JSON list of C-alpha atoms in Angstrom, two decimals:
[
{"chain": "A", "resi": 1, "resn": "MET", "atom": "CA", "xyz": [7.28, 15.67, -7.97]},
{"chain": "A", "resi": 2, "resn": "ILE", "atom": "CA", "xyz": [6.14, 14.77, -4.39]},
{"chain": "A", "resi": 3, "resn": "PHE", "atom": "CA", "xyz": [3.27, 16.87, -2.85]},
{"chain": "A", "resi": 4, "resn": "ILE", "atom": "CA", "xyz": [3.08, 17.34, 0.84]},
{"chain": "A", "resi": 5, "resn": "ILE", "atom": "CA", "xyz": [0.55, 19.34, 2.80]},
{"chain": "A", "resi": 6, "resn": "ASP", "atom": "CA", "xyz": [1.16, 19.76, 6.41]},
{"chain": "A", "resi": 7, "resn": "GLU", "atom": "CA", "xyz": [1.55, 22.29, 9.24]},
{"chain": "A", "resi": 8, "resn": "ASN", "atom": "CA", "xyz": [4.23, 24.97, 9.03]},
{"chain": "A", "resi": 9, "resn": "ASP", "atom": "CA", "xyz": [6.18, 23.83, 12.03]},
{"chain": "A", "resi": 10, "resn": "LYS", "atom": "CA", "xyz": [9.61, 22.23, 11.60]},
{"chain": "A", "resi": 11, "resn": "SER", "atom": "CA", "xyz": [8.77, 19.83, 14.45]},
{"chain": "A", "resi": 12, "resn": "MET", "atom": "CA", "xyz": [5.73, 18.30, 12.45]},
{"chain": "A", "resi": 13, "resn": "HIS", "atom": "CA", "xyz": [5.34, 15.26, 10.35]},
{"chain": "A", "resi": 14, "resn": "GLY", "atom": "CA", "xyz": [5.59, 17.10, 6.89]},
{"chain": "A", "resi": 15, "resn": "TYR", "atom": "CA", "xyz": [9.04, 18.46, 7.95]},
{"chain": "A", "resi": 16, "resn": "VAL", "atom": "CA", "xyz": [10.19, 15.19, 8.96]},
{"chain": "A", "resi": 17, "resn": "THR", "atom": "CA", "xyz": [8.82, 13.68, 5.81]},
{"chain": "A", "resi": 18, "resn": "GLN", "atom": "CA", "xyz": [10.61, 16.10, 3.68]},
{"chain": "A", "resi": 19, "resn": "THR", "atom": "CA", "xyz": [13.81, 15.62, 5.37]},
{"chain": "A", "resi": 20, "resn": "LEU", "atom": "CA", "xyz": [13.63, 11.76, 4.90]},
{"chain": "A", "resi": 21, "resn": "VAL", "atom": "CA", "xyz": [12.61, 12.19, 1.23]},
{"chain": "A", "resi": 22, "resn": "LYS", "atom": "CA", "xyz": [15.57, 14.53, 0.74]},
{"chain": "A", "resi": 23, "resn": "TYR", "atom": "CA", "xyz": [18.01, 12.31, 2.63]},
{"chain": "A", "resi": 24, "resn": "TYR", "atom": "CA", "xyz": [17.07, 9.19, 0.45]},
{"chain": "A", "resi": 25, "resn": "ASN", "atom": "CA", "xyz": [16.59, 11.19, -2.85]},
{"chain": "A", "resi": 26, "resn": "PRO", "atom": "CA", "xyz": [18.43, 14.48, -2.74]},
{"chain": "A", "resi": 27, "resn": "CYS", "atom": "CA", "xyz": [17.20, 15.26, -6.37]},
{"chain": "A", "resi": 28, "resn": "ALA", "atom": "CA", "xyz": [13.54, 14.74, -5.37]},
{"chain": "A", "resi": 29, "resn": "GLU", "atom": "CA", "xyz": [11.35, 17.79, -6.23]},
{"chain": "A", "resi": 30, "resn": "ILE", "atom": "CA", "xyz": [8.93, 18.58, -3.22]},
{"chain": "A", "resi": 31, "resn": "PHE", "atom": "CA", "xyz": [5.79, 20.87, -3.54]},
{"chain": "A", "resi": 32, "resn": "TYR", "atom": "CA", "xyz": [4.89, 21.80, 0.08]},
{"chain": "A", "resi": 33, "resn": "ILE", "atom": "CA", "xyz": [1.75, 23.44, 1.17]},
{"chain": "A", "resi": 34, "resn": "GLY", "atom": "CA", "xyz": [1.80, 24.60, 4.72]},
{"chain": "A", "resi": 35, "resn": "LEU", "atom": "CA", "xyz": [-1.17, 24.97, 7.01]},
{"chain": "A", "resi": 36, "resn": "ASP", "atom": "CA", "xyz": [-1.24, 25.97, 10.64]},
{"chain": "A", "resi": 37, "resn": "LYS", "atom": "CA", "xyz": [-3.13, 24.50, 13.76]},
{"chain": "A", "resi": 38, "resn": "SER", "atom": "CA", "xyz": [-6.05, 26.82, 13.23]},
{"chain": "A", "resi": 39, "resn": "SER", "atom": "CA", "xyz": [-6.73, 25.84, 9.70]},
{"chain": "A", "resi": 40, "resn": "SER", "atom": "CA", "xyz": [-10.21, 25.13, 9.05]},
{"chain": "A", "resi": 41, "resn": "TYR", "atom": "CA", "xyz": [-11.84, 22.47, 6.68]},
{"chain": "A", "resi": 42, "resn": "ASP", "atom": "CA", "xyz": [-12.15, 25.31, 4.06]},
{"chain": "A", "resi": 43, "resn": "ASP", "atom": "CA", "xyz": [-8.31, 25.96, 4.26]},
{"chain": "A", "resi": 44, "resn": "ILE", "atom": "CA", "xyz": [-7.87, 22.13, 3.84]},
{"chain": "A", "resi": 45, "resn": "THR", "atom": "CA", "xyz": [-10.12, 21.86, 0.99]},
{"chain": "A", "resi": 46, "resn": "ASP", "atom": "CA", "xyz": [-8.55, 24.88, -0.80]},
{"chain": "A", "resi": 47, "resn": "ALA", "atom": "CA", "xyz": [-5.05, 23.22, -0.35]},
{"chain": "A", "resi": 48, "resn": "LEU", "atom": "CA", "xyz": [-6.26, 20.01, -1.72]},
{"chain": "A", "resi": 49, "resn": "GLU", "atom": "CA", "xyz": [-7.91, 21.77, -4.86]},
{"chain": "A", "resi": 50, "resn": "LYS", "atom": "CA", "xyz": [-4.60, 23.34, -5.32]},
{"chain": "A", "resi": 51, "resn": "VAL", "atom": "CA", "xyz": [-2.99, 20.17, -5.48]},
{"chain": "A", "resi": 52, "resn": "LEU", "atom": "CA", "xyz": [-5.71, 18.55, -7.69]},
{"chain": "A", "resi": 53, "resn": "ASP", "atom": "CA", "xyz": [-4.94, 21.57, -10.17]},
{"chain": "A", "resi": 54, "resn": "LEU", "atom": "CA", "xyz": [-1.13, 20.83, -10.23]},
{"chain": "A", "resi": 55, "resn": "ILE", "atom": "CA", "xyz": [-0.76, 17.12, -9.77]},
{"chain": "A", "resi": 56, "resn": "CYS", "atom": "CA", "xyz": [-0.05, 14.78, -12.64]},
{"chain": "A", "resi": 57, "resn": "ASP", "atom": "CA", "xyz": [0.16, 10.96, -13.35]},
{"chain": "A", "resi": 58, "resn": "GLN", "atom": "CA", "xyz": [3.96, 10.63, -12.55]},
{"chain": "A", "resi": 59, "resn": "ASP", "atom": "CA", "xyz": [3.49, 12.52, -9.16]},
{"chain": "A", "resi": 60, "resn": "TYR", "atom": "CA", "xyz": [3.12, 11.32, -5.43]},
{"chain": "A", "resi": 61, "resn": "PHE", "atom": "CA", "xyz": [1.08, 12.77, -2.77]},
{"chain": "A", "resi": 62, "resn": "LEU", "atom": "CA", "xyz": [2.14, 12.11, 0.88]},
{"chain": "A", "resi": 63, "resn": "VAL", "atom": "CA", "xyz": [-0.43, 12.98, 3.62]},
{"chain": "A", "resi": 64, "resn": "THR", "atom": "CA", "xyz": [0.82, 13.10, 7.21]},
{"chain": "A", "resi": 65, "resn": "TRP", "atom": "CA", "xyz": [-2.36, 14.17, 9.01]},
{"chain": "A", "resi": 66, "resn": "THR", "atom": "CA", "xyz": [-6.07, 12.97, 9.58]},
{"chain": "A", "resi": 67, "resn": "VAL", "atom": "CA", "xyz": [-9.27, 15.02, 10.47]},
{"chain": "A", "resi": 68, "resn": "LYS", "atom": "CA", "xyz": [-12.63, 14.01, 11.31]},
{"chain": "A", "resi": 69, "resn": "LYS", "atom": "CA", "xyz": [-14.36, 11.94, 8.50]},
{"chain": "A", "resi": 70, "resn": "ASN", "atom": "CA", "xyz": [-15.39, 14.65, 5.93]},
{"chain": "A", "resi": 71, "resn": "VAL", "atom": "CA", "xyz": [-17.18, 13.70, 2.59]},
{"chain": "A", "resi": 72, "resn": "GLU", "atom": "CA", "xyz": [-15.76, 16.68, 0.61]},
{"chain": "A", "resi": 73, "resn": "ILE", "atom": "CA", "xyz": [-12.25, 16.05, 1.74]},
{"chain": "A", "resi": 74, "resn": "ASP", "atom": "CA", "xyz": [-12.68, 12.27, 0.94]},
{"chain": "A", "resi": 75, "resn": "ASN", "atom": "CA", "xyz": [-13.96, 13.19, -2.59]},
{"chain": "A", "resi": 76, "resn": "LEU", "atom": "CA", "xyz": [-11.07, 15.49, -3.28]},
{"chain": "A", "resi": 77, "resn": "PHE", "atom": "CA", "xyz": [-8.59, 12.80, -2.31]},
{"chain": "A", "resi": 78, "resn": "LEU", "atom": "CA", "xyz": [-10.29, 10.31, -4.67]},
{"chain": "A", "resi": 79, "resn": "GLN", "atom": "CA", "xyz": [-9.96, 12.98, -7.42]},
{"chain": "A", "resi": 80, "resn": "ILE", "atom": "CA", "xyz": [-6.33, 13.38, -6.78]},
{"chain": "A", "resi": 81, "resn": "LYS", "atom": "CA", "xyz": [-5.82, 9.64, -6.33]},
{"chain": "A", "resi": 82, "resn": "ASN", "atom": "CA", "xyz": [-7.19, 9.31, -10.01]},
{"chain": "A", "resi": 83, "resn": "LYS", "atom": "CA", "xyz": [-4.78, 11.97, -11.46]},
{"chain": "A", "resi": 84, "resn": "CYS", "atom": "CA", "xyz": [-1.34, 10.88, -9.69]},
{"chain": "A", "resi": 85, "resn": "LYS", "atom": "CA", "xyz": [0.81, 7.86, -9.32]},
{"chain": "A", "resi": 86, "resn": "LYS", "atom": "CA", "xyz": [0.20, 7.23, -5.72]},
{"chain": "A", "resi": 87, "resn": "VAL", "atom": "CA", "xyz": [-1.43, 8.71, -2.51]},
{"chain": "A", "resi": 88, "resn": "ILE", "atom": "CA", "xyz": [0.09, 7.62, 0.62]},
{"chain": "A", "resi": 89, "resn": "CYS", "atom": "CA", "xyz": [-1.56, 8.59, 3.93]},
{"chain": "A", "resi": 90, "resn": "CYS", "atom": "CA", "xyz": [-0.90, 8.12, 7.60]},
{"chain": "A", "resi": 91, "resn": "ALA", "atom": "CA", "xyz": [-3.39, 6.19, 9.73]},
{"chain": "A", "resi": 92, "resn": "GLY", "atom": "CA", "xyz": [-2.84, 8.32, 12.69]},
{"chain": "A", "resi": 93, "resn": "ASN", "atom": "CA", "xyz": [-1.79, 7.85, 16.39]},
{"chain": "A", "resi": 94, "resn": "ASP", "atom": "CA", "xyz": [-5.23, 8.09, 18.20]},
{"chain": "A", "resi": 95, "resn": "LYS", "atom": "CA", "xyz": [-6.01, 4.26, 18.84]},
{"chain": "A", "resi": 96, "resn": "ILE", "atom": "CA", "xyz": [-9.20, 4.51, 16.66]},
{"chain": "A", "resi": 97, "resn": "ASN", "atom": "CA", "xyz": [-10.58, 2.85, 13.53]},
{"chain": "A", "resi": 98, "resn": "VAL", "atom": "CA", "xyz": [-9.58, 4.74, 10.40]},
{"chain": "A", "resi": 99, "resn": "ASN", "atom": "CA", "xyz": [-13.07, 4.50, 9.18]},
{"chain": "A", "resi": 100, "resn": "LEU", "atom": "CA", "xyz": [-13.92, 7.53, 11.49]},
{"chain": "A", "resi": 101, "resn": "ILE", "atom": "CA", "xyz": [-11.19, 9.75, 9.87]},
{"chain": "A", "resi": 102, "resn": "SER", "atom": "CA", "xyz": [-10.30, 11.36, 6.48]},
{"chain": "A", "resi": 103, "resn": "PRO", "atom": "CA", "xyz": [-8.55, 10.60, 4.29]},
{"chain": "A", "resi": 104, "resn": "ALA", "atom": "CA", "xyz": [-7.43, 7.48, 6.03]},
{"chain": "A", "resi": 105, "resn": "ASN", "atom": "CA", "xyz": [-10.90, 5.79, 5.63]},
{"chain": "A", "resi": 106, "resn": "LEU", "atom": "CA", "xyz": [-10.13, 5.55, 1.98]},
{"chain": "A", "resi": 107, "resn": "THR", "atom": "CA", "xyz": [-8.06, 2.32, 2.46]},
{"chain": "A", "resi": 108, "resn": "LYS", "atom": "CA", "xyz": [-9.35, 0.53, -0.58]},
{"chain": "A", "resi": 109, "resn": "HIS", "atom": "CA", "xyz": [-8.25, 3.57, -2.74]},
{"chain": "A", "resi": 110, "resn": "ILE", "atom": "CA", "xyz": [-5.08, 4.81, -1.28]},
{"chain": "A", "resi": 111, "resn": "ASP", "atom": "CA", "xyz": [-2.20, 3.54, 0.71]},
{"chain": "A", "resi": 112, "resn": "VAL", "atom": "CA", "xyz": [-2.79, 3.92, 4.34]},
{"chain": "A", "resi": 113, "resn": "ILE", "atom": "CA", "xyz": [0.17, 3.45, 6.54]},
{"chain": "A", "resi": 114, "resn": "THR", "atom": "CA", "xyz": [0.10, 2.33, 10.21]},
{"chain": "A", "resi": 115, "resn": "CYS", "atom": "CA", "xyz": [2.99, 2.11, 12.84]},
{"chain": "A", "resi": 116, "resn": "LEU", "atom": "CA", "xyz": [4.93, -1.05, 13.49]},
{"chain": "A", "resi": 117, "resn": "ARG", "atom": "CA", "xyz": [7.55, -1.31, 16.21]},
{"chain": "A", "resi": 118, "resn": "LYS", "atom": "CA", "xyz": [11.03, -2.37, 15.38]},
{"chain": "A", "resi": 119, "resn": "ASN", "atom": "CA", "xyz": [10.12, -5.92, 16.47]},
{"chain": "A", "resi": 120, "resn": "GLY", "atom": "CA", "xyz": [7.35, -6.07, 13.81]},
{"chain": "A", "resi": 121, "resn": "GLN", "atom": "CA", "xyz": [4.35, -5.72, 16.05]},
{"chain": "A", "resi": 122, "resn": "LEU", "atom": "CA", "xyz": [1.84, -3.05, 15.61]},
{"chain": "A", "resi": 123, "resn": "ALA", "atom": "CA", "xyz": [2.46, -0.02, 17.77]},
{"chain": "A", "resi": 124, "resn": "SER", "atom": "CA", "xyz": [0.00, 0.50, 20.61]},
{"chain": "A", "resi": 125, "resn": "PHE", "atom": "CA", "xyz": [-0.64, 4.04, 19.80]},
{"chain": "A", "resi": 126, "resn": "ARG", "atom": "CA", "xyz": [-1.50, 3.52, 16.14]},
{"chain": "A", "resi": 127, "resn": "ASN", "atom": "CA", "xyz": [-4.74, 3.69, 14.32]},
{"chain": "A", "resi": 128, "resn": "PHE", "atom": "CA", "xyz": [-6.19, 0.67, 12.84]},
{"chain": "A", "resi": 129, "resn": "GLY", "atom": "CA", "xyz": [-8.42, -0.64, 10.13]},
{"chain": "A", "resi": 130, "resn": "ASP", "atom": "CA", "xyz": [-8.86, -3.16, 7.29]},
{"chain": "A", "resi": 131, "resn": "TYR", "atom": "CA", "xyz": [-6.26, -2.74, 4.50]},
{"chain": "A", "resi": 132, "resn": "THR", "atom": "CA", "xyz": [-3.89, -0.56, 6.45]},
{"chain": "A", "resi": 133, "resn": "ARG", "atom": "CA", "xyz": [-0.21, -1.41, 5.71]},
{"chain": "A", "resi": 134, "resn": "GLY", "atom": "CA", "xyz": [2.33, -1.57, 8.42]},
{"chain": "A", "resi": 135, "resn": "LEU", "atom": "CA", "xyz": [5.84, 0.18, 8.29]},
{"chain": "A", "resi": 136, "resn": "TYR", "atom": "CA", "xyz": [8.50, 0.58, 10.85]},
{"chain": "A", "resi": 137, "resn": "GLY", "atom": "CA", "xyz": [7.85, 3.78, 12.64]},
{"chain": "A", "resi": 138, "resn": "THR", "atom": "CA", "xyz": [9.44, 4.07, 16.00]},
{"chain": "A", "resi": 139, "resn": "ASN", "atom": "CA", "xyz": [12.84, 5.64, 16.65]},
{"chain": "A", "resi": 140, "resn": "ILE", "atom": "CA", "xyz": [14.09, 6.16, 13.01]},
{"chain": "A", "resi": 141, "resn": "LEU", "atom": "CA", "xyz": [17.76, 7.00, 12.77]},
{"chain": "A", "resi": 142, "resn": "VAL", "atom": "CA", "xyz": [18.40, 9.74, 9.98]},
{"chain": "A", "resi": 143, "resn": "ASN", "atom": "CA", "xyz": [21.69, 11.64, 9.64]},
{"chain": "A", "resi": 144, "resn": "GLY", "atom": "CA", "xyz": [22.70, 10.71, 13.07]},
{"chain": "A", "resi": 145, "resn": "ASP", "atom": "CA", "xyz": [19.44, 11.84, 14.78]},
{"chain": "A", "resi": 146, "resn": "THR", "atom": "CA", "xyz": [16.59, 9.64, 16.14]},
{"chain": "A", "resi": 147, "resn": "ILE", "atom": "CA", "xyz": [13.30, 10.75, 15.05]},
{"chain": "A", "resi": 148, "resn": "SER", "atom": "CA", "xyz": [9.83, 9.68, 15.62]},
{"chain": "A", "resi": 149, "resn": "GLY", "atom": "CA", "xyz": [8.96, 7.34, 12.77]},
{"chain": "A", "resi": 150, "resn": "SER", "atom": "CA", "xyz": [5.20, 7.72, 13.60]},
{"chain": "A", "resi": 151, "resn": "SER", "atom": "CA", "xyz": [5.67, 11.10, 11.62]},
{"chain": "A", "resi": 152, "resn": "ILE", "atom": "CA", "xyz": [6.50, 9.45, 8.56]}
]
């Protein structure tokens, strides 16, 4: 199963991620937890605790958001990482060091993805840090539509 927590908005990252997962693996099981723009840290930790209760060693957890660095959120991510196959997190698009944000500051423990342009160079808007991994993330073509790859 693939777990995703994101905003309840079809234009947001989680929806784009779901669309791509289903495009490349129509049989994929997705467990989606939606938050909204007014979600508090408590809402986020509640959602992470729900994932922690449900996730198992064959599951993946995709995280398409970041928040200001928070020890409680980081600790929950480390617990989730120890229960599942892989945690993959976006680095974000604020031109800042990932050491300042959760969960992206956990680069030694989870895969943190930063954005590459199609020419292989780092995107100017991407967050940065040691141990981040670059993936192509600008103007991705899916089902005939061009989407923002930074959403992935």
